[in-house]
Coordinates of C-alpha atoms and ligand atoms in Angstrom, one line a residue:
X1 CA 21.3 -39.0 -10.1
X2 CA 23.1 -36.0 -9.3
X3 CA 26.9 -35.4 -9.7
X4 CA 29.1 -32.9 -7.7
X5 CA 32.6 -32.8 -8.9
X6 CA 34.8 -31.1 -6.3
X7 CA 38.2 -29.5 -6.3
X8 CA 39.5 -32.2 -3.8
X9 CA 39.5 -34.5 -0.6
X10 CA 39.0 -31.7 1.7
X11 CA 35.8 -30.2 -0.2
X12 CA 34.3 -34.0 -0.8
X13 CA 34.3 -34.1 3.2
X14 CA 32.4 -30.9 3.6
X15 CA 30.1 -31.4 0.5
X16 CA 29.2 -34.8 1.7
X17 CA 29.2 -33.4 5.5
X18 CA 26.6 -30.3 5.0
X19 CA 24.3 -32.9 3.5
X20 CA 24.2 -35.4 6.2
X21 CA 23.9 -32.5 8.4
X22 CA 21.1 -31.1 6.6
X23 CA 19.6 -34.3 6.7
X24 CA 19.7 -34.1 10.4
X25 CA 18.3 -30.8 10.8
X26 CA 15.5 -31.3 8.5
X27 CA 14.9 -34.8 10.4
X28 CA 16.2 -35.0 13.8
X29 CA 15.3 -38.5 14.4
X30 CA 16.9 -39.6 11.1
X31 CA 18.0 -43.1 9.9
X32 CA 21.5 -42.7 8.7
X33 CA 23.3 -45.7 6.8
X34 CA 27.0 -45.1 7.8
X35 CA 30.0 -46.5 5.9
X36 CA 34.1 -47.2 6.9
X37 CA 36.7 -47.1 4.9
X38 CA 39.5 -44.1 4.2
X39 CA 36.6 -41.8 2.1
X40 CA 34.5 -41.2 4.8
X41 CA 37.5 -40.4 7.2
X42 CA 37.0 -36.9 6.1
X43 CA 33.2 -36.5 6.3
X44 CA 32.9 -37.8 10.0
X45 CA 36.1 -35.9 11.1
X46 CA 33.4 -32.4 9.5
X47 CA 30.3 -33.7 11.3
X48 CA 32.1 -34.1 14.4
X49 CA 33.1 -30.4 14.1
X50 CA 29.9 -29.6 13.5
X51 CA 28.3 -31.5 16.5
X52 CA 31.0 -29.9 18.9
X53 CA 30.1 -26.2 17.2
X54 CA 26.5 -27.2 17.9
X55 CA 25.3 -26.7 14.9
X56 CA 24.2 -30.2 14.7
X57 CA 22.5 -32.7 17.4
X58 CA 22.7 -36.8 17.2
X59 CA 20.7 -37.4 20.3
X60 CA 17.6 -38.9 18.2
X61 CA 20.0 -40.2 15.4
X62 CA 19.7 -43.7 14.8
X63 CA 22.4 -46.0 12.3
X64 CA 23.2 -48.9 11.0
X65 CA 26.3 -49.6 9.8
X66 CA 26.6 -51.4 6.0
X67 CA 29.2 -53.8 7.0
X68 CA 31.2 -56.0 9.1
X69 CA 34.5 -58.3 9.0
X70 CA 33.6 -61.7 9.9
X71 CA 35.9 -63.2 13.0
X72 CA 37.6 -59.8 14.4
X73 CA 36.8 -59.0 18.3
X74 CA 34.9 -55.5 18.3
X75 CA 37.9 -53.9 19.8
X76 CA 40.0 -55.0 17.2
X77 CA 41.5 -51.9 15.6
X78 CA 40.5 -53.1 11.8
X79 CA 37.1 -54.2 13.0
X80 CA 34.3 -51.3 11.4
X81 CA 32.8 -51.3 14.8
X82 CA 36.4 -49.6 16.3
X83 CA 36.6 -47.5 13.3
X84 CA 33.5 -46.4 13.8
X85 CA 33.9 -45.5 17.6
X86 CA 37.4 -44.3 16.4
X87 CA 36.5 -41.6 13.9
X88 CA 32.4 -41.2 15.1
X89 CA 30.6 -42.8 17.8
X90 CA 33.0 -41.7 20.8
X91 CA 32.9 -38.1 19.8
X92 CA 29.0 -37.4 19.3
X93 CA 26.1 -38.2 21.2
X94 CA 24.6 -40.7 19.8
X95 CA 22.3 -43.3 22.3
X96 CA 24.6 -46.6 21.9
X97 CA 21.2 -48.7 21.5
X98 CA 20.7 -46.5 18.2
X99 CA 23.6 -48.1 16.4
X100 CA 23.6 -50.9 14.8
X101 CA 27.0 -52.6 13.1
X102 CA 26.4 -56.6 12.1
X103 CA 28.3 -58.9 14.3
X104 CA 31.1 -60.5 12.8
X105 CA 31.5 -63.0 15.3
X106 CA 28.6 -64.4 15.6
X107 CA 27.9 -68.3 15.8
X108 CA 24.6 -68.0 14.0
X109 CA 25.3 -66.2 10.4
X110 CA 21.6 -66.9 9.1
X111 CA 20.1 -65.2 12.5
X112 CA 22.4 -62.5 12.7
X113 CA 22.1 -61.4 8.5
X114 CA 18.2 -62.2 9.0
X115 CA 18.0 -60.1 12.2
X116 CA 19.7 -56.7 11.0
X117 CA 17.5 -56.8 7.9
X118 CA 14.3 -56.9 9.9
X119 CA 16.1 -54.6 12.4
X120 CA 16.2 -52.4 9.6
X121 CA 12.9 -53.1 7.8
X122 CA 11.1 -52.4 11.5
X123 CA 12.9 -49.0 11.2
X124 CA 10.7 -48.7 7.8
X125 CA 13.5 -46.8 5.6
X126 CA 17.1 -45.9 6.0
X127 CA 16.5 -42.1 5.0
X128 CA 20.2 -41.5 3.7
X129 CA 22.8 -44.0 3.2
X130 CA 26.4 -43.5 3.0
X131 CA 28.5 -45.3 0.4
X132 CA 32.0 -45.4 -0.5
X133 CA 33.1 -47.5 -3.5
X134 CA 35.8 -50.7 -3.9
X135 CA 38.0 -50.5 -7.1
X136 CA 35.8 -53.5 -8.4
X137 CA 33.3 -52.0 -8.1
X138 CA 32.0 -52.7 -4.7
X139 CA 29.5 -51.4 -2.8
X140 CA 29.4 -52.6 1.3
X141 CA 30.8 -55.7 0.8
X142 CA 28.9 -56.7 -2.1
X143 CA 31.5 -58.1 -4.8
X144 CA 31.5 -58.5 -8.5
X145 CA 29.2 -61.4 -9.0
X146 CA 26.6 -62.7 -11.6
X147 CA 23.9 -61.4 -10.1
X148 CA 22.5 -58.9 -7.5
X149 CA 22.6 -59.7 -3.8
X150 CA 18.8 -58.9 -1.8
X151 CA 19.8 -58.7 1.6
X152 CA 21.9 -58.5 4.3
X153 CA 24.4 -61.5 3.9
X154 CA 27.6 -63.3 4.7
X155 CA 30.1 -62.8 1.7
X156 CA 33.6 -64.1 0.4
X157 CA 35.6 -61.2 0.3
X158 CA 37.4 -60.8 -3.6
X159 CA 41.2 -61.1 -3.5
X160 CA 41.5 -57.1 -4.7
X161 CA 39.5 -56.3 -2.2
X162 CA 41.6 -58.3 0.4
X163 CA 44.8 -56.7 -1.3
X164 CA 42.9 -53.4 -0.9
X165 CA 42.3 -53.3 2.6
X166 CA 46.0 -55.1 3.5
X167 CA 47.2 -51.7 3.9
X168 CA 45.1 -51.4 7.1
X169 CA 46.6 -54.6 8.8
X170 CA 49.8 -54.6 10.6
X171 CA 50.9 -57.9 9.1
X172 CA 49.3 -57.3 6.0
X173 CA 46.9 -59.5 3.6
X174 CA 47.4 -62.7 5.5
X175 CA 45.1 -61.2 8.4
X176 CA 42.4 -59.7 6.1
X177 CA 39.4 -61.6 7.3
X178 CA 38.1 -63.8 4.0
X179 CA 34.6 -62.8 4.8
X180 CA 32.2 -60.4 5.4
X181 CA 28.6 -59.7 6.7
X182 CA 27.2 -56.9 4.6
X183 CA 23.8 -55.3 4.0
X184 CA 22.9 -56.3 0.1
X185 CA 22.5 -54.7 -2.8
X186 CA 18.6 -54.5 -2.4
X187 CA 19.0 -53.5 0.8
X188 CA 20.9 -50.2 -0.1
X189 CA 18.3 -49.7 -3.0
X190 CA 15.4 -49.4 -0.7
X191 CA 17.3 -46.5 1.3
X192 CA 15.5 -43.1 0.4
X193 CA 18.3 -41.7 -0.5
X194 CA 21.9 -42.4 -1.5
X195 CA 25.5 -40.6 -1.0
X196 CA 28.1 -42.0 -2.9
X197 CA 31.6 -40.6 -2.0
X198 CA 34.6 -41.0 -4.8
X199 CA 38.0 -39.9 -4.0
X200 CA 41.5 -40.2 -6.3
X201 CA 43.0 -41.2 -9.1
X202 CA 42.4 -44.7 -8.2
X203 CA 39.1 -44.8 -8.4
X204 CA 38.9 -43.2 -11.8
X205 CA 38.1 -46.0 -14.1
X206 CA 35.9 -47.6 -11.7
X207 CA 33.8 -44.8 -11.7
X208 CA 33.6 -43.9 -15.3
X209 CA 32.6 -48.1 -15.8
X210 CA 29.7 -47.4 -12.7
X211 CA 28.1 -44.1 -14.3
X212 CA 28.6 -45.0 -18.1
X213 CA 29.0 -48.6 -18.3
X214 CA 26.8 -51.8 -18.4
X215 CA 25.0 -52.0 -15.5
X216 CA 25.9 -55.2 -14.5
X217 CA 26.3 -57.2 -11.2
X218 CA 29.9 -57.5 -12.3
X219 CA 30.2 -53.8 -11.2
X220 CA 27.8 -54.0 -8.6
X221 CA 27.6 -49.9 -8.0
X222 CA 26.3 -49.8 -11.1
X223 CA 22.5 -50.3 -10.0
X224 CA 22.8 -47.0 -8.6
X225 CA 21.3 -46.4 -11.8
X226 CA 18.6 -47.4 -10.7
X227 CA 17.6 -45.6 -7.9
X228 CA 16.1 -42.8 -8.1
X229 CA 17.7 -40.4 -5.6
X230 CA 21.5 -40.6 -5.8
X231 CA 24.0 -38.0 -4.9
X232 CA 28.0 -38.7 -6.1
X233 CA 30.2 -36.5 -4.9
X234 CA 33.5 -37.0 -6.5
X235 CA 36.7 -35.0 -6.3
X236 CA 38.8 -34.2 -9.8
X237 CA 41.3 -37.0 -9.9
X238 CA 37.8 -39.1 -9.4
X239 CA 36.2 -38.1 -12.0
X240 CA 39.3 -37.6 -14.1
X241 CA 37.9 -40.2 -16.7
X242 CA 34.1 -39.2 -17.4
X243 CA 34.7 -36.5 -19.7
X244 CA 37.3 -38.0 -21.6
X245 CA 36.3 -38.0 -25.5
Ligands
LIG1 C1 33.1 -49.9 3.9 C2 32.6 -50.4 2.7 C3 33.4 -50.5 1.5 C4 34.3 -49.3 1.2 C5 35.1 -49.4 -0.1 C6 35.9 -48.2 -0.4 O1 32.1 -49.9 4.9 O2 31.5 -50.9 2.7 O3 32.6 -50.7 0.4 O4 33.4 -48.1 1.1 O5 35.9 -50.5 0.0 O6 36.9 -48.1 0.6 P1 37.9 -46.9 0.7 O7 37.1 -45.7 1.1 O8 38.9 -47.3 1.8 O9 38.6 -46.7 -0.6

């Protein structure tokens, strides 16, 4: 596992950006693992500059996305599949039948969860996956638990996390969706290669528990341990905590 610790948001974004773009130019057809949420933000907002400086191409790119609300409309503006047209998709040139985001309105959760694992799993390996982390601990949805999820899945979303994400919705937690579809922990773990992206002061403690605690499903980021080709790129307040004493 490799750790970068950088000055701040801005430099996360281009850290994490130059190596999803070098993944591109040393693969062109590459299987990128994409990620929502506000630490990302950054990082797409570099690789868009990049694509419209052509310095990088997405024409043979191919994604899928780690997660999905359950019951919001695609063109709902909290759904991942807006955000990601929002911050990504609609500025790149990426073939819309090489993205992938789970459908979280589906009437057959078993069939859809089974189908993007195989989707994935016919693609052979996702070579870089994205990750932000939940102040739980989370990774895609994957919530404290006692024990480690395989695949993709259906999950109950954690009250922090609904509390969490509340600051997205207009009328707050009541219309957090309760659940999720999300790729699993054993999923992400058989990705080539992981980016884990850590900003602010908030995250702090979580991270210190990830990268020095217990690895435990009750911080489920803390397998990352266990793979063994994982990048963290964290700014200062982030990693404010690990070199404490
Ligand atoms: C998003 C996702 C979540 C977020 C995490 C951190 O696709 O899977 O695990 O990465 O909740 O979210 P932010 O970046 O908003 O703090």
């Amino acid at each position: 596992m490799y750790l970068y610790v950088v000055d701040d948001y801005k430099e996360l974004s281009k850290k994490a950006a130059s190596l999803v773009a070098g993944q591109i130019l040393a693969k062109p057809d590459s299987i990128l693992g994409f990620a929502t949420g506000s630490t990302p933000e950054g990082m797409y907002a570099e690789l868009v500059k990049m694509y419209e400086a052509g310095e990088i191409n997405f024409k043979n790119v191919e994604s899928f996305n780690l997660d999905e609300y359950c019951g919001l409309d695609k063109n709902h503006n909290q759904s991942y599949h807006y955000f990601m047209n929002k911050h990504l998709f609609s500025k790149i040139n990426m073939l819309p039948n090489n993205i992938r985001i789970p459908n979280g309105l589906t009437d057959n959760m078993f069939d859809e969860c089974l189908t993007y694992e195989e989707n994935i799993d016919m693609c052979l390996q996702i070579d870089l996956q994205i990750l932000g982390l939940g102040h739980n601990g989370h990774i895609g949805f994957n919530e404290p638990s006692d024990h480690f999820s395989y695949q993709t899945h259906c999950v109950e979303l954690s009250q922090s996390t609904r509390e969490a994400n509340a600051r997205f919705f207009e009328g707050g937690i009541d219309e957090v969706p309760t659940h999720a579809i999300t790729m699993g922990i054993g999923t992400i773990l058989r990705t080539k290669r992981i980016l884990l992206l850590v900003s602010g002061s908030s995250k702090a403690k979580i991270l210190k528990k990830v990268l020095k605690g217990t690895v435990t499903p009750q911080v489920p980021a803390s397998i990352l341990r266990f793979h063994d080709d994982v990048i963290v790129i964290a700014d200062k307040e982030a990693a404010a905590e690990l070199y404490e004493n």
